[in-house]
Structure formats: structure tokens, C-alpha cells
Amino acid sequence: MKLLVCISKVPDTTSKINFVDNNTKFDESGVQYIVNPYDEWYALVRALELVEKHGGTVTTITVGTNADDPTIRKALAIGANDAVRIDANPNDPFFVAKQIANYASNENFDIVLTGKETINYNGSQIGGMVAELLDVPYISLATKLDVDGETATLERDVQGGVEVVEVNTPFVLSASKGMAEQRIPNMRGIMAARTKPLNVIPAVEIENLTSVLSYSLPDAKSGCKYIDPENMDELVDLLHNEAKVI
Amino acid sequence: MSVLVFIEAKSKVSKAALEAVSYGSKIGSTTVITYGNINEQELNIIGEYGGEKILVNRSLNESNDQQLTNLISAAVEHTGANVVVISQDQTGKSIGPRVAAKLNAGHVSGAISLPETANGFVVNTNVFSGKAMAKIAVHSEIKVISLLPNSHAPVKTNGSATIEEFNADLGEGKIIVKELKTQGEGIPLPEAELVVSAGRGLKGPENWGIVEDLASTIGATTACSRPVADIGWRPHHEHVGQTGIAIRPNLYIAAGISGAIQHLAGVNGSKVIVVINTDSEAPFFKAADYGIIGDAFEVLPRLNEAFKKFQSSQN
Ligand SMILES: Cc1cc2nc3c(=O)[nH]c(=O)nc-3n(C[C@H](O)[C@H](O)[C@H](O)COP(=O)(O)OP(=O)(O)OC[C@H]3O[C@@H](n4cnc5c(N)ncnc54)[C@H](O)[C@@H]3O)c2cc1C
């Protein structure tokens, strides 16, 4: 089996979210980057489990600059065989998807796996776009994946429930919670990752279809009103008359 | 501008669908595209929320991403729409980006505002799991907007819509649905206006009765913190936060949840937050509108009774 896992870096979940340059840039000072949890915990680990069972290779792909290399090495330490980095700033989802699709279209992957979203942009966009560009089915929000020959069985979140679906390879999926369990890389993995291939490929030229103009932070709460735990009638009254949500 | 709104309406037009229709009608003349065997009476509601024309494809019955993408792009061609609006529910997540790629269109994910068109086409979106917002400019001729549920209140216009059957070459459906396991009748978390949530402070799954009782009294959906889902006290689909579901209800009641930064990330888009915690130092109080320093085992039943009393006084 030949699997491709899309990996991106995101600020650690405890990072303070601030912006600089007139609110046009994310403030990176003091920010630690991690592999996007959905990419790492679910997509990558499930890909590794499948290859351990059925044989094959797991390649990771990232559209980014050399600032992404530490998180790519982390994915290699967890067990991916090799990595591809397309050397460009990932500023527009369509640009990113085009780069990935362009690479994947010559490589005959059985499954392309992405996380369900990144925890910084929450876009949930790359998988669907790559699938369209490769003209293959897309199974979004997948929580379970099993493969038997050319047929895969998946579970995915849909409105009000879970759908069990069957699809033939090749296809693209986005991985959500439940697909696998986080793996902590061991010392051997970390050592091996240093010498695993990380191929840097130039980007193909494409115009960005979107751009971020500026960022803002939500209004701060005006402060918490404390209510006597004995007096829940007062809370209900406030929710009705003051907050008007009931 | 000419707008096409895609809605999925298996048997009923959902609130999220009406939000999308209403949002679209604020941008321009709105046609709605849908599929399946939903009856015309139910479809008429769309007209009351600003839809002018409804195109319905009766040949398709299952949500299949490639076929829906073909359906929507055929409808774009048919109507000449330059803006496509899709509610960002589970189906929206599967087809929004796909439609955008097919149309060579810029895609706005997680839209929470109407577009500003004075200078280009700019939409405000939710980023960093609700910890920030980003203004996205779209440069392409056609724009695809995935609208976050609960971010645009649907407005009744008392208009009416014409209904037309719409056929197109949809190609083959390559995803075979074997089974649908439903999660009951409740309102799905992303669309819920009222949410009652609990964390490790509840001490064990056997204690969730008081959470469910309160939720059923007010018609709320239940949610939980991540550790509670991870240890199997509650199902994964209830897990809210940065690595779970992000929600924006009108009211979020959190009992026995400390308010870790990763939890707050997914819930701080809520309009009003009520926190119940024994520890007056719990970080969640900083994000709360109303705080109760007290034992959830006593406060939740008391709050339930207070709501019941209020409801009977309203009748
Ligand atoms: C990468 C990463 C991602 C994460 N993503 C998420 C996420 O998406 N969602 C999420 O929720 N967490 C997430 N977490 C975990 C998060 O950091 C916290 O550990 C978690 O939210 C804590 O859950 P909790 O509040 O239920 O439990 P605790 O932190 O144990 O808090 C329990 C609270 O209950 C209170 N309490 C105890 N008894 C009572 C009582 N009788 N009545 C009232 N209150 C009582 C205590 O005072 C305490 O405040 C993530 C962590 C990491 C590292």
C-alpha cells in the first residue's frame, strides 16, 4: 500500500494568540510549533498501522518552508518512511491543495490522508480540494478506516449520526478523533528520523485565490457575575431578562 | 450579485439551512439548490426566508461528494451565480472545498459575517478555534462561502419561492453507504443553541443523569470535556474544544470543567457562558458571564427545578 499523509505545523495548543504588524501577522514570538494534532494523532498513526498490517510505505507531504522541518522530522520519528516538502509559503488553501495534488498525481497513492482541520485556521479545506483536483472520492471526518485489497471501509461523522461507507482506492480522507491513538516517538525513531529522506521540491506557480487581510481578537468578557448556589431562580431570571437566551 | 445556496434537506429544512438561505438573500438574488424527495410544502419555508427560486434534483438520494459537486456546479452554470453559500455542517465540510476547487473559486471557510464589498470581497471568519477572527479577501470571479452554523440569525421575509425540478449529469457515485447509525433525535452540537456540558468534576459516567435531566428540561444538547470522552464516560461526538467540536451556542452551561485553554478554544464563541465549579480559582470563571461557586451535584438539580418553575410560570 502506498499512503500519503498531509502534515502541517501549528502553534502549540497553549500558545497565546496575538497579532503584530497592524494585526496582519500572527505573533510567533515564544510560540512552539507542533504537528497539527489531527494530522499526527489520527491520519499519520492510522496510516502507519495499515502499513504495519498490509505492507507498504507512508510518505508525508508538507507545503512550507524550512521552518517546517522540525515538525516533519517529528512525523518521521513517529514512523513515516520519507517526507516531501514543497518549498513555499502556504498562504492560500487552493495553492496548497494544488501543490499536493500536483505531486500526488504522478505517484499513484492508494490513499491520501489529511487531518480533519488544522487547529489554527480550522479550514477543513485541503482534503476536499485535493480530492477534486485528483478527481477521486473524498471521505470527510472519518473516524475509522480499514482496508481489504482495493476496498476500504470507513466510518464518518454525518448530520446526526455516523455513516459506514465503502469506497475503492484511490481516495482522499480527512481524519477525525477515533481513527487511532496518539503515538509517542521513541529514541530509536528519533535517531532514525535524522537520516530518513526529506525531499524538498520547488512549488508550481499558481495564483492565490484568497488572502488574509487582518486578524482580530474577540471582545473580552466584561467580567463574571457570581450567583449564590442556593439561588438558581436568580440565574434563570438573569438568563431570561438580562442575557435573553432563554 | 447572484447567489446560489446549497442546502441538504433530507425530510426537513434545518435551521442551519435557513441561516444559509437568509445569509445568501442579504448578498443578492438567491436561488437554492437541493436534492432528494423532500416535499414541496416543506420547501416553501425557504421562500419565507429570502429564497426566490428553488431548484430540486429528484434523482439523487444520497449525499455523495462528487455527485453533489457536479450538481452544484451545474446549478452555478444554470443560474450564473457568482457567490455560492454552503452551511458548514458535516456535508458542507465534505463538499464546500471540493466545489470551490471545481469552480476555480476562492473558498471562505468558517464565515461569521456578511461579505464587505466596498473594496473587493472580504468576509470575517473564525480562526484559532474561536480564539481569533481573520478577514479573508477573495480574489476569484466566483466565491464560495462556507457559513459557520449559529453565526447568522435567519430572518423571515414572508416572500415565496418558485420550485423547479433540476436535472444535470451527476456522474457516478463512488461512495457506497452501508449503514447509518443515528445518534438519536437531538439537535447536533454544532447547530445547538443551548448546550449543557460537564467534565471530570462529575466523577463518573453514572452521574450524568443530572446533566441529561437539565438538558432535556431546556431542550439543550449535551457536551463534555476531552478527558471525559477519552476515558469513555461519554461518546466522542460530545467532546468540545480545540481538538473536538467547536461550538457557538447562545448558552453554554459548564459544570465540573476547569476551563483549560484547549477547552475554552472551542466554546468561547458562545454568547453566554455559565460556569459551575467548586473551585473559585478555576480558570473557567475568567471566561464566564455567570459563575456559581458550588457543587455540581447540588447546583445542577436545583437549576433544573428553577427552569421547570420558570417554564410553568410562562405558560
Ligand atoms: C493538545 C491538547 C489538546 C486538548 N484539547 C482539548 C479539547 O479539545 N477539549 C478539552 O476539553 N480539553 C482538551 N485538552 C485537555 C485540557 O488541557 C484539560 O486537561 C481538560 O479540558 C480538563 O478537563 P476537565 O475540565 O473535565 O477536568 P479537570 O481539569 O480535571 O477539571 C475538573 C474540574 O471540576 C471541578 N470539580 C470537581 N468536583 C466538582 C463538583 N462536585 N462540582 C463542581 N465542580 C467540581 C474541579 O474544581 C475542576 O475545575 C487538550 C489538551 C492538550 C494537551
Coordinates of C-alpha atoms and ligand atoms in Angstrom, one line a residue:
Chain A
M1 CA 0.0 0.0 0.0
K2 CA 1.2 3.5 -0.8
L3 CA 0.0 6.1 1.5
L4 CA 0.4 9.9 1.6
V5 CA -0.2 11.9 4.8
C6 CA -0.5 15.7 4.7
I7 CA 1.3 17.2 7.6
S8 CA 1.3 20.8 8.8
K9 CA 2.7 22.7 11.7
V10 CA 0.5 24.6 14.1
P11 CA 1.2 26.7 17.3
D12 CA 1.2 24.5 20.4
T13 CA -2.3 24.5 22.0
T14 CA -1.2 26.6 25.0
S15 CA 0.1 29.4 22.8
K16 CA -1.0 33.0 23.4
I17 CA -2.8 34.2 20.3
N18 CA -1.6 37.7 19.4
F19 CA -1.0 39.6 16.2
V20 CA 1.6 42.1 15.0
D21 CA 2.3 44.4 12.1
N22 CA -1.1 46.2 12.4
N23 CA -2.8 42.9 13.1
T24 CA -1.8 41.4 9.8
K25 CA 0.6 38.7 11.1
F26 CA 0.4 36.1 13.8
D27 CA 2.8 36.9 16.6
E28 CA 5.3 34.0 16.6
S29 CA 7.4 35.2 19.4
G30 CA 7.7 32.5 22.1
V31 CA 5.5 30.2 20.1
Q32 CA 6.3 26.5 19.9
Y33 CA 5.2 24.6 16.9
I34 CA 3.7 21.1 16.9
V35 CA 2.4 18.8 14.2
N36 CA -1.3 19.5 13.8
P37 CA -2.9 17.0 16.2
Y38 CA -5.4 15.7 13.7
D39 CA -2.6 15.0 11.2
E40 CA -0.4 13.4 13.7
W41 CA -2.7 11.5 16.2
Y42 CA -5.2 10.2 13.6
A43 CA -4.1 10.4 10.0
L44 CA -0.4 9.5 10.4
V45 CA -0.8 6.9 13.1
R46 CA -3.6 5.1 11.2
A47 CA -1.5 5.1 8.0
L48 CA 1.4 3.5 9.9
E49 CA -0.9 0.9 11.4
L50 CA -2.2 0.0 8.0
V51 CA 1.2 -0.4 6.5
E52 CA 2.4 -2.4 9.5
K53 CA -0.5 -4.8 8.8
H54 CA -0.6 -4.9 5.0
G55 CA 2.9 -3.7 4.0
G56 CA 3.8 -0.6 2.0
T57 CA 5.1 2.9 2.7
V58 CA 3.9 6.1 4.3
T59 CA 5.1 9.3 2.8
T60 CA 4.4 12.7 4.4
I61 CA 3.8 15.9 2.4
T62 CA 4.0 19.4 3.6
V63 CA 3.7 22.7 1.8
G64 CA 6.0 25.0 3.8
T65 CA 9.4 26.5 4.3
N66 CA 12.4 25.1 6.2
A67 CA 10.7 26.3 9.4
D68 CA 8.5 23.2 8.9
D69 CA 11.4 20.8 9.0
P70 CA 11.4 20.1 12.8
T71 CA 7.7 19.0 12.7
I72 CA 8.4 17.0 9.6
R73 CA 11.2 15.2 11.4
K74 CA 8.8 14.5 14.2
A75 CA 6.4 12.8 11.8
L76 CA 9.4 10.7 10.5
A77 CA 10.3 9.9 14.1
I78 CA 6.8 8.6 14.7
G79 CA 7.4 6.2 11.8
A80 CA 6.8 7.7 8.3
N81 CA 9.2 6.3 5.7
D82 CA 10.0 9.5 3.9
A83 CA 8.9 13.1 3.6
V84 CA 8.3 15.6 0.8
R85 CA 8.3 19.3 1.4
I86 CA 7.1 21.7 -1.3
D87 CA 9.1 24.8 -0.7
A88 CA 6.6 27.7 -0.5
N89 CA 4.6 29.7 2.0
P90 CA 1.2 28.1 2.5
N91 CA -0.9 31.2 2.4
D92 CA -3.9 30.1 0.4
P93 CA -5.7 26.7 0.7
F94 CA -6.2 26.3 -3.0
F95 CA -2.5 27.0 -3.6
V96 CA -1.6 24.3 -1.0
A97 CA -4.1 21.8 -2.4
K98 CA -2.8 22.3 -6.0
Q99 CA 0.8 21.7 -4.9
I100 CA -0.2 18.5 -3.1
A101 CA -2.4 17.3 -6.0
N102 CA 0.3 18.1 -8.5
Y103 CA 2.8 15.9 -6.6
A104 CA 0.3 13.1 -5.9
S105 CA -1.0 12.9 -9.4
N106 CA 2.3 11.3 -10.6
E107 CA 2.8 8.9 -7.7
N108 CA -0.2 6.6 -7.6
F109 CA -1.0 6.7 -3.9
D110 CA -3.8 4.4 -2.7
I111 CA -5.0 6.8 0.0
V112 CA -4.2 10.5 0.7
L113 CA -4.9 11.2 4.4
T114 CA -5.3 14.7 5.9
G115 CA -6.4 15.8 9.4
K116 CA -10.0 17.0 9.6
E117 CA -8.7 20.6 10.1
T118 CA -5.7 22.4 11.4
I119 CA -6.2 23.8 14.9
N120 CA -5.0 27.3 13.8
Y121 CA -7.0 28.0 10.6
N122 CA -9.7 25.4 11.2
G123 CA -10.3 25.4 7.4
S124 CA -11.1 21.8 6.7
Q125 CA -10.3 22.6 3.1
I126 CA -7.2 20.8 1.8
G127 CA -8.6 17.2 1.6
G128 CA -11.7 18.2 -0.3
M129 CA -9.7 20.3 -2.8
V130 CA -7.1 17.7 -3.3
A131 CA -9.8 15.1 -4.0
E132 CA -11.4 17.3 -6.5
L133 CA -8.1 18.1 -8.3
L134 CA -7.3 14.3 -8.4
D135 CA -10.9 13.5 -9.4
V136 CA -11.3 10.9 -6.6
P137 CA -13.8 10.4 -3.8
Y138 CA -13.4 12.3 -0.5
I139 CA -14.5 10.9 2.8
S140 CA -14.5 13.7 5.3
L141 CA -14.5 13.5 9.1
A142 CA -13.6 9.8 9.1
T143 CA -13.3 8.2 12.5
K144 CA -12.5 4.6 11.3
L145 CA -10.6 3.2 8.4
D146 CA -10.0 -0.5 7.4
V147 CA -8.6 -1.7 4.1
D148 CA -9.1 -5.0 2.4
G149 CA -7.4 -5.2 -1.0
E150 CA -8.7 -2.3 -3.1
T151 CA -11.8 -1.8 -0.9
A152 CA -11.8 0.4 2.1
T153 CA -14.5 0.5 4.8
L154 CA -14.8 3.8 6.8
E155 CA -17.0 5.4 9.4
R156 CA -17.5 9.1 9.1
D157 CA -19.5 11.7 11.0
V158 CA -22.6 13.0 9.2
Q159 CA -25.5 15.1 10.4
G160 CA -26.9 13.4 13.4
G161 CA -25.0 10.2 13.2
V162 CA -22.3 8.0 11.9
E163 CA -22.2 6.6 8.4
V164 CA -20.5 3.4 7.4
V165 CA -19.3 3.6 3.8
E166 CA -17.3 1.6 1.3
V167 CA -15.1 3.0 -1.3
N168 CA -12.4 1.8 -3.7
T169 CA -8.9 3.2 -3.7
P170 CA -7.6 5.7 -4.7
F171 CA -9.4 8.2 -2.5
V172 CA -8.8 11.1 -0.1
L173 CA -9.9 11.3 3.6
S174 CA -9.9 13.7 6.5
A175 CA -9.2 12.0 9.8
S176 CA -11.1 12.8 13.0
K177 CA -11.0 11.6 16.6
G178 CA -11.4 7.8 17.0
M179 CA -9.3 6.7 14.0
A180 CA -6.2 5.9 16.0
E181 CA -4.4 6.7 19.3
Q182 CA -1.5 9.1 19.6
R183 CA 2.0 7.5 19.5
I184 CA 4.9 9.0 21.3
P185 CA 8.1 8.6 19.2
N186 CA 10.9 6.6 20.9
M187 CA 14.6 7.2 20.9
R188 CA 15.2 4.8 18.0
G189 CA 12.6 6.6 16.0
I190 CA 14.1 10.0 16.7
M191 CA 17.6 8.8 15.7
A192 CA 16.3 7.1 12.5
A193 CA 14.3 10.2 11.6
R194 CA 17.6 12.2 11.2
T195 CA 18.6 10.2 8.2
K196 CA 15.3 9.5 6.6
P197 CA 14.8 11.3 3.2
L198 CA 13.2 14.7 3.3
N199 CA 12.9 15.8 -0.3
V200 CA 12.4 19.4 -1.0
I201 CA 10.6 20.2 -4.2
P202 CA 10.0 23.6 -5.8
A203 CA 6.4 24.8 -5.9
V204 CA 4.5 25.1 -9.2
E205 CA 3.3 28.6 -9.9
I206 CA -0.3 29.3 -9.0
E207 CA -2.1 32.5 -8.1
N208 CA -3.6 32.8 -4.7
L209 CA -7.4 32.9 -4.7
T210 CA -7.7 34.2 -1.2
S211 CA -5.6 36.2 1.2
V212 CA -5.8 37.2 4.9
L213 CA -6.2 41.0 5.2
S214 CA -6.1 41.3 9.0
Y215 CA -6.8 39.5 12.3
S216 CA -8.8 40.5 15.3
L217 CA -9.4 39.1 18.8
P218 CA -13.0 38.6 20.2
D219 CA -14.2 41.2 22.7
A220 CA -13.1 40.4 26.2
K221 CA -15.9 39.3 28.6
S222 CA -17.0 42.2 30.8
G223 CA -16.5 40.0 33.9
C224 CA -18.2 37.2 35.7
K225 CA -21.3 37.8 37.7
Y226 CA -21.4 35.5 40.7
I227 CA -24.7 33.9 41.8
D228 CA -25.5 32.3 45.1
P229 CA -25.5 28.5 44.6
E230 CA -28.7 28.3 46.7
N231 CA -30.5 30.8 44.4
M232 CA -30.9 29.3 41.0
D233 CA -34.1 31.2 40.4
E234 CA -32.0 34.3 40.2
L235 CA -29.8 32.7 37.5
V236 CA -32.8 31.7 35.4
D237 CA -34.2 35.2 35.8
L238 CA -30.9 36.7 34.6
L239 CA -30.7 34.3 31.7
H240 CA -34.2 35.3 30.7
N241 CA -34.3 39.1 31.4
E242 CA -30.7 40.2 31.2
A243 CA -28.9 37.8 28.8
K244 CA -32.2 36.9 26.9
V245 CA -31.0 33.5 25.9
I246 CA -33.9 31.5 27.5
Chain B
M1 CA -24.9 39.8 -7.1
S2 CA -26.4 36.4 -8.0
V3 CA -26.3 33.9 -5.2
L4 CA -26.7 30.1 -5.1
V5 CA -27.3 28.5 -1.8
F6 CA -26.9 24.7 -1.4
I7 CA -28.9 23.1 1.3
E8 CA -29.3 19.4 2.3
A9 CA -32.8 18.7 3.4
K10 CA -33.5 15.0 3.7
S11 CA -37.0 15.5 5.1
K12 CA -37.0 18.8 6.8
V13 CA -35.3 22.2 6.2
S14 CA -32.9 22.6 9.1
K15 CA -32.2 25.8 11.0
A16 CA -28.7 25.8 9.6
A17 CA -30.2 25.6 6.1
L18 CA -32.4 28.6 6.8
E19 CA -29.4 30.5 8.1
A20 CA -27.6 29.9 4.8
V21 CA -30.7 31.0 2.8
S22 CA -31.2 34.1 4.8
Y23 CA -27.5 34.9 4.6
G24 CA -27.5 34.5 0.9
S25 CA -30.5 36.7 0.4
K26 CA -28.7 39.5 2.1
I27 CA -25.9 39.3 -0.5
G28 CA -28.1 39.1 -3.6
S29 CA -30.9 37.5 -5.5
T30 CA -30.9 33.9 -4.1
T31 CA -31.6 30.6 -5.8
V32 CA -31.5 27.5 -3.6
I33 CA -30.3 24.1 -4.9
T34 CA -31.2 20.9 -3.1
Y35 CA -31.9 17.3 -3.8
G36 CA -33.9 14.2 -2.6
N37 CA -37.5 13.6 -2.1
I38 CA -38.4 16.4 0.3
N39 CA -42.0 17.6 -0.2
E40 CA -42.9 21.0 -1.7
Q41 CA -44.7 22.2 1.4
E42 CA -41.6 21.9 3.5
L43 CA -39.6 23.5 0.7
N44 CA -41.9 26.5 0.8
I45 CA -40.3 27.6 4.1
I46 CA -37.3 28.6 2.1
G47 CA -39.2 31.3 0.3
E48 CA -40.2 32.7 3.7
Y49 CA -36.5 33.3 4.4
G50 CA -35.5 35.0 1.3
G51 CA -35.0 32.3 -1.3
E52 CA -36.5 33.3 -4.7
K53 CA -36.2 30.2 -6.6
I54 CA -35.7 26.6 -5.6
L55 CA -34.0 24.0 -7.9
V56 CA -34.5 20.5 -6.7
N57 CA -32.9 17.4 -8.1
R58 CA -35.1 14.3 -7.5
S59 CA -32.7 11.7 -9.0
L60 CA -30.1 11.9 -6.2
N61 CA -31.0 10.5 -2.8
E62 CA -27.7 10.1 -1.0
S63 CA -25.0 12.6 -0.1
N64 CA -22.2 11.7 -2.4
D65 CA -19.5 14.3 -2.6
Q66 CA -18.6 14.0 -6.3
Q67 CA -22.2 14.0 -7.4
L68 CA -23.2 16.9 -5.2
T69 CA -20.2 18.9 -6.5
N70 CA -21.4 18.2 -10.1
L71 CA -25.0 19.2 -9.1
I72 CA -23.9 22.5 -7.6
S73 CA -21.6 23.4 -10.4
A74 CA -24.3 22.7 -12.9
A75 CA -26.6 24.9 -10.9
V76 CA -24.0 27.7 -10.9
E77 CA -23.7 27.5 -14.6
H78 CA -27.5 27.4 -15.0
T79 CA -28.1 30.5 -12.7
G80 CA -24.9 32.4 -13.5
A81 CA -24.3 32.7 -9.7
N82 CA -21.1 34.4 -8.7
V83 CA -21.5 33.6 -5.0
V84 CA -22.1 30.1 -3.6
V85 CA -23.2 29.7 0.0
I86 CA -23.0 26.4 1.8
S87 CA -23.7 25.8 5.5
Q88 CA -20.6 24.4 7.1
D89 CA -22.2 21.3 8.7
Q90 CA -20.7 17.9 8.1
T91 CA -22.0 17.7 4.5
G92 CA -20.7 21.3 3.9
K93 CA -17.3 20.3 5.1
S94 CA -17.2 17.5 2.6
I95 CA -18.3 19.5 -0.4
G96 CA -17.5 23.2 0.2
P97 CA -13.8 23.0 -0.7
R98 CA -14.5 20.5 -3.4
V99 CA -17.0 22.8 -5.1
A100 CA -14.5 25.7 -4.8
A101 CA -11.7 23.7 -6.4
K102 CA -14.1 22.6 -9.3
L103 CA -15.1 26.2 -9.9
N104 CA -11.6 27.6 -9.6
A105 CA -13.1 29.7 -6.9
G106 CA -11.7 31.2 -3.7
H107 CA -13.2 29.5 -0.6
V108 CA -14.1 31.1 2.7
S109 CA -14.2 28.6 5.4
G110 CA -15.9 29.3 8.7
A111 CA -17.6 32.6 7.6
I112 CA -19.2 34.5 10.5
S113 CA -20.1 37.8 8.8
L114 CA -21.7 39.0 5.6
P115 CA -19.2 40.0 2.9
E116 CA -18.0 43.6 2.8
T117 CA -18.0 44.6 -0.8
A118 CA -17.0 48.3 -0.7
N119 CA -13.4 47.4 -1.6
G120 CA -13.2 43.9 -3.0
F121 CA -14.9 41.0 -1.4
V122 CA -14.0 40.4 2.3
V123 CA -15.5 38.0 4.8
N124 CA -14.8 37.7 8.5
T125 CA -14.0 34.1 9.6
N126 CA -13.4 32.2 12.8
V127 CA -9.8 31.0 13.3
F128 CA -7.7 29.5 16.1
S129 CA -10.7 27.5 17.2
G130 CA -12.6 30.7 18.1
K131 CA -9.7 32.5 19.8
A132 CA -9.4 35.0 16.9
M133 CA -11.0 36.1 13.7
A134 CA -9.5 36.7 10.3
K135 CA -10.7 38.9 7.4
I136 CA -10.3 36.9 4.2
A137 CA -10.3 38.6 0.8
V138 CA -11.4 36.5 -2.1
H139 CA -9.9 37.4 -5.5
S140 CA -11.6 35.0 -7.9
E141 CA -14.6 35.7 -10.0
I142 CA -16.8 33.1 -8.3
K143 CA -16.7 33.0 -4.5
V144 CA -17.6 30.0 -2.3
I145 CA -18.6 30.7 1.3
S146 CA -18.9 28.0 3.9
L147 CA -21.1 29.6 6.7
L148 CA -20.5 28.6 10.3
P149 CA -23.7 27.4 11.9
N150 CA -25.2 29.7 14.6
S151 CA -23.4 32.8 13.2
H152 CA -26.2 34.4 11.1
A153 CA -29.7 34.5 12.6
P154 CA -32.3 33.6 9.9
V155 CA -34.7 36.5 9.2
K156 CA -38.3 35.9 8.0
T157 CA -39.2 38.0 4.9
N158 CA -42.6 36.5 4.1
G159 CA -41.6 36.1 0.5
S160 CA -42.3 33.0 -1.5
A161 CA -40.2 30.9 -3.9
T162 CA -40.9 29.1 -7.1
I163 CA -39.9 25.4 -7.3
E164 CA -38.4 23.8 -10.3
E165 CA -37.1 20.4 -11.0
F166 CA -33.4 20.5 -11.9
N167 CA -31.6 17.7 -13.7
A168 CA -27.9 17.5 -14.5
D169 CA -25.3 15.0 -15.4
L170 CA -24.1 14.0 -12.0
G171 CA -21.7 11.2 -12.9
E172 CA -21.3 8.1 -10.8
G173 CA -21.5 7.9 -7.0
K174 CA -18.4 6.2 -5.9
I175 CA -19.1 6.1 -2.1
I176 CA -21.4 3.3 -1.1
V177 CA -23.3 3.9 2.1
K178 CA -23.7 0.7 4.0
E179 CA -25.3 1.8 7.2
L180 CA -26.3 4.9 9.1
K181 CA -26.0 4.8 12.8
T182 CA -28.1 7.7 14.2
Q183 CA -27.3 9.4 17.4
G184 CA -30.9 9.9 18.4
E185 CA -33.3 12.8 17.7
G186 CA -31.3 15.6 19.5
I187 CA -30.1 18.7 17.8
P188 CA -26.4 18.2 16.6
L189 CA -23.9 20.1 18.7
P190 CA -22.7 22.5 16.1
E191 CA -26.2 23.7 15.5
A192 CA -27.5 23.7 19.1
E193 CA -28.5 27.0 20.6
L194 CA -28.4 25.6 24.2
V195 CA -25.7 23.3 25.4
V196 CA -25.2 21.7 28.8
S197 CA -21.7 20.3 29.3
A198 CA -19.8 18.5 32.1
G199 CA -16.3 17.5 32.9
R200 CA -14.2 15.3 35.2
G201 CA -15.8 17.1 38.2
L202 CA -18.8 14.8 37.7
K203 CA -16.6 11.9 38.9
G204 CA -18.1 9.1 36.8
P205 CA -20.4 8.2 33.9
E206 CA -23.1 7.1 36.3
N207 CA -23.6 10.7 37.4
W208 CA -24.6 12.1 34.1
G209 CA -28.3 11.8 34.9
I210 CA -28.3 15.3 36.4
V211 CA -26.7 16.7 33.3
E212 CA -29.2 15.0 30.9
D213 CA -32.2 16.0 33.1
L214 CA -31.2 19.6 32.9
A215 CA -30.6 19.4 29.1
S216 CA -33.9 17.8 28.5
T217 CA -35.8 20.4 30.5
I218 CA -34.5 23.2 28.4
G219 CA -34.1 21.3 25.1
A220 CA -30.3 21.5 25.2
T221 CA -27.7 19.3 23.6
T222 CA -25.1 17.6 25.9
A223 CA -21.4 18.0 25.6
C224 CA -18.3 17.1 27.6
S225 CA -14.6 17.9 28.1
R226 CA -11.9 15.9 26.4
P227 CA -10.7 13.6 29.2
V228 CA -14.3 12.6 29.8
A229 CA -14.6 11.4 26.2
D230 CA -11.1 9.9 26.2
I231 CA -11.8 7.6 29.3
G232 CA -15.1 6.6 27.7
W233 CA -17.5 8.2 30.1
R234 CA -19.2 10.0 27.2
P235 CA -19.2 9.4 23.4
H236 CA -16.5 11.1 21.3
H237 CA -19.0 13.2 19.4
E238 CA -19.8 15.1 22.6
H239 CA -16.1 16.3 23.0
V240 CA -15.9 20.0 22.6
G241 CA -12.8 22.2 22.4
Q242 CA -9.7 22.8 20.3
T243 CA -9.4 19.1 19.4
G244 CA -13.1 18.3 19.5
I245 CA -16.1 20.2 18.1
A246 CA -16.1 24.0 18.2
I247 CA -19.5 25.4 19.1
R248 CA -21.2 28.8 19.2
P249 CA -24.4 28.3 21.1
N250 CA -26.4 31.1 22.7
L251 CA -26.0 29.5 26.1
Y252 CA -23.2 27.2 27.3
I253 CA -23.6 25.7 30.8
A254 CA -20.4 24.1 32.0
A255 CA -20.3 22.0 35.2
G256 CA -17.2 20.5 36.7
I257 CA -15.0 21.7 33.9
S258 CA -11.8 23.5 34.9
G259 CA -11.7 25.7 31.7
A260 CA -8.3 24.7 30.3
I261 CA -7.2 26.8 27.3
Q262 CA -7.8 24.0 24.9
H263 CA -11.4 23.6 26.2
L264 CA -12.1 27.4 26.0
A265 CA -10.9 27.5 22.5
G266 CA -13.8 25.5 21.3
V267 CA -16.5 27.2 23.4
N268 CA -15.7 30.8 23.8
G269 CA -17.7 31.7 20.8
S270 CA -20.8 31.0 23.0
K271 CA -22.9 34.1 23.6
V272 CA -23.4 33.4 27.3
I273 CA -21.3 31.1 29.5
V274 CA -22.5 29.8 32.9
V275 CA -19.8 28.0 34.9
I276 CA -20.5 25.8 37.9
N277 CA -17.4 24.8 39.8
T278 CA -16.4 24.1 43.4
D279 CA -13.1 25.8 43.0
S280 CA -13.4 29.6 43.0
E281 CA -9.9 29.7 41.3
A282 CA -11.0 27.6 38.3
P283 CA -9.8 29.4 35.2
F284 CA -13.2 29.0 33.5
F285 CA -14.6 31.8 35.7
K286 CA -12.5 34.3 33.8
A287 CA -14.4 33.4 30.6
A288 CA -17.8 33.2 32.2
D289 CA -20.7 35.6 32.2
Y290 CA -22.3 33.9 35.2
G291 CA -20.5 31.9 37.8
I292 CA -21.7 29.6 40.5
I293 CA -19.1 28.5 43.1
G294 CA -20.7 25.3 44.2
D295 CA -21.1 21.6 44.0
A296 CA -22.5 20.5 40.6
F297 CA -24.3 17.6 42.3
E298 CA -26.4 20.1 44.2
V299 CA -26.5 23.0 41.7
L300 CA -27.5 21.1 38.6
P301 CA -30.7 19.6 40.1
R302 CA -31.5 22.9 41.7
L303 CA -31.1 24.7 38.4
N304 CA -33.2 22.1 36.7
E305 CA -36.0 22.8 39.2
A306 CA -35.7 26.5 38.7
F307 CA -36.0 26.2 35.0
K308 CA -39.1 24.0 35.4
K309 CA -40.6 26.5 37.7
F310 CA -39.9 29.3 35.2
Q311 CA -41.4 27.3 32.3
S312 CA -44.6 26.6 34.2
S313 CA -44.9 30.3 35.1
Q314 CA -44.5 31.2 31.4
N315 CA -47.5 29.0 30.4
Ligands
LIG1 C1 -3.0 19.1 22.6 C2 -4.2 19.2 23.6 C3 -5.5 19.3 23.1 C4 -6.5 19.4 24.0 N1 -7.8 19.5 23.5 C5 -8.9 19.6 24.4 C6 -10.2 19.8 23.9 O1 -10.4 19.9 22.7 N2 -11.2 19.9 24.8 C7 -11.0 19.8 26.2 O2 -12.0 19.8 26.9 N3 -9.7 19.6 26.6 C8 -8.7 19.5 25.8 N4 -7.4 19.2 26.3 C9 -7.3 18.9 27.7 C10 -7.3 20.1 28.6 O3 -6.0 20.6 28.7 C11 -7.8 19.7 30.0 O4 -7.0 18.7 30.5 C12 -9.2 19.3 30.1 O5 -10.1 20.2 29.4 C13 -9.7 19.2 31.5 O6 -11.0 18.6 31.6 P1 -11.9 18.8 32.8 O7 -12.1 20.3 33.0 O8 -13.1 18.0 32.6 O9 -11.1 18.2 34.0 P2 -10.2 18.8 35.2 O10 -9.2 19.8 34.6 O11 -9.8 17.7 36.0 O12 -11.3 19.7 35.9 C14 -12.3 19.3 36.7 C15 -12.9 20.5 37.4 O13 -14.1 20.0 38.1 C16 -14.1 20.8 39.3 N5 -14.9 20.0 40.2 C17 -14.6 18.9 40.9 N6 -15.6 18.4 41.6 C18 -16.7 19.2 41.4 C19 -18.0 19.3 41.8 N7 -18.5 18.4 42.7 N8 -18.8 20.3 41.4 C20 -18.3 21.2 40.5 N9 -17.1 21.2 40.1 C21 -16.2 20.2 40.5 C22 -12.7 21.0 39.7 O14 -12.6 22.1 40.5 C23 -12.0 21.2 38.3 O15 -12.0 22.6 38.0 C24 -6.3 19.2 25.4 C25 -5.0 19.1 25.9 C26 -3.9 19.1 25.0 C27 -2.6 18.9 25.6

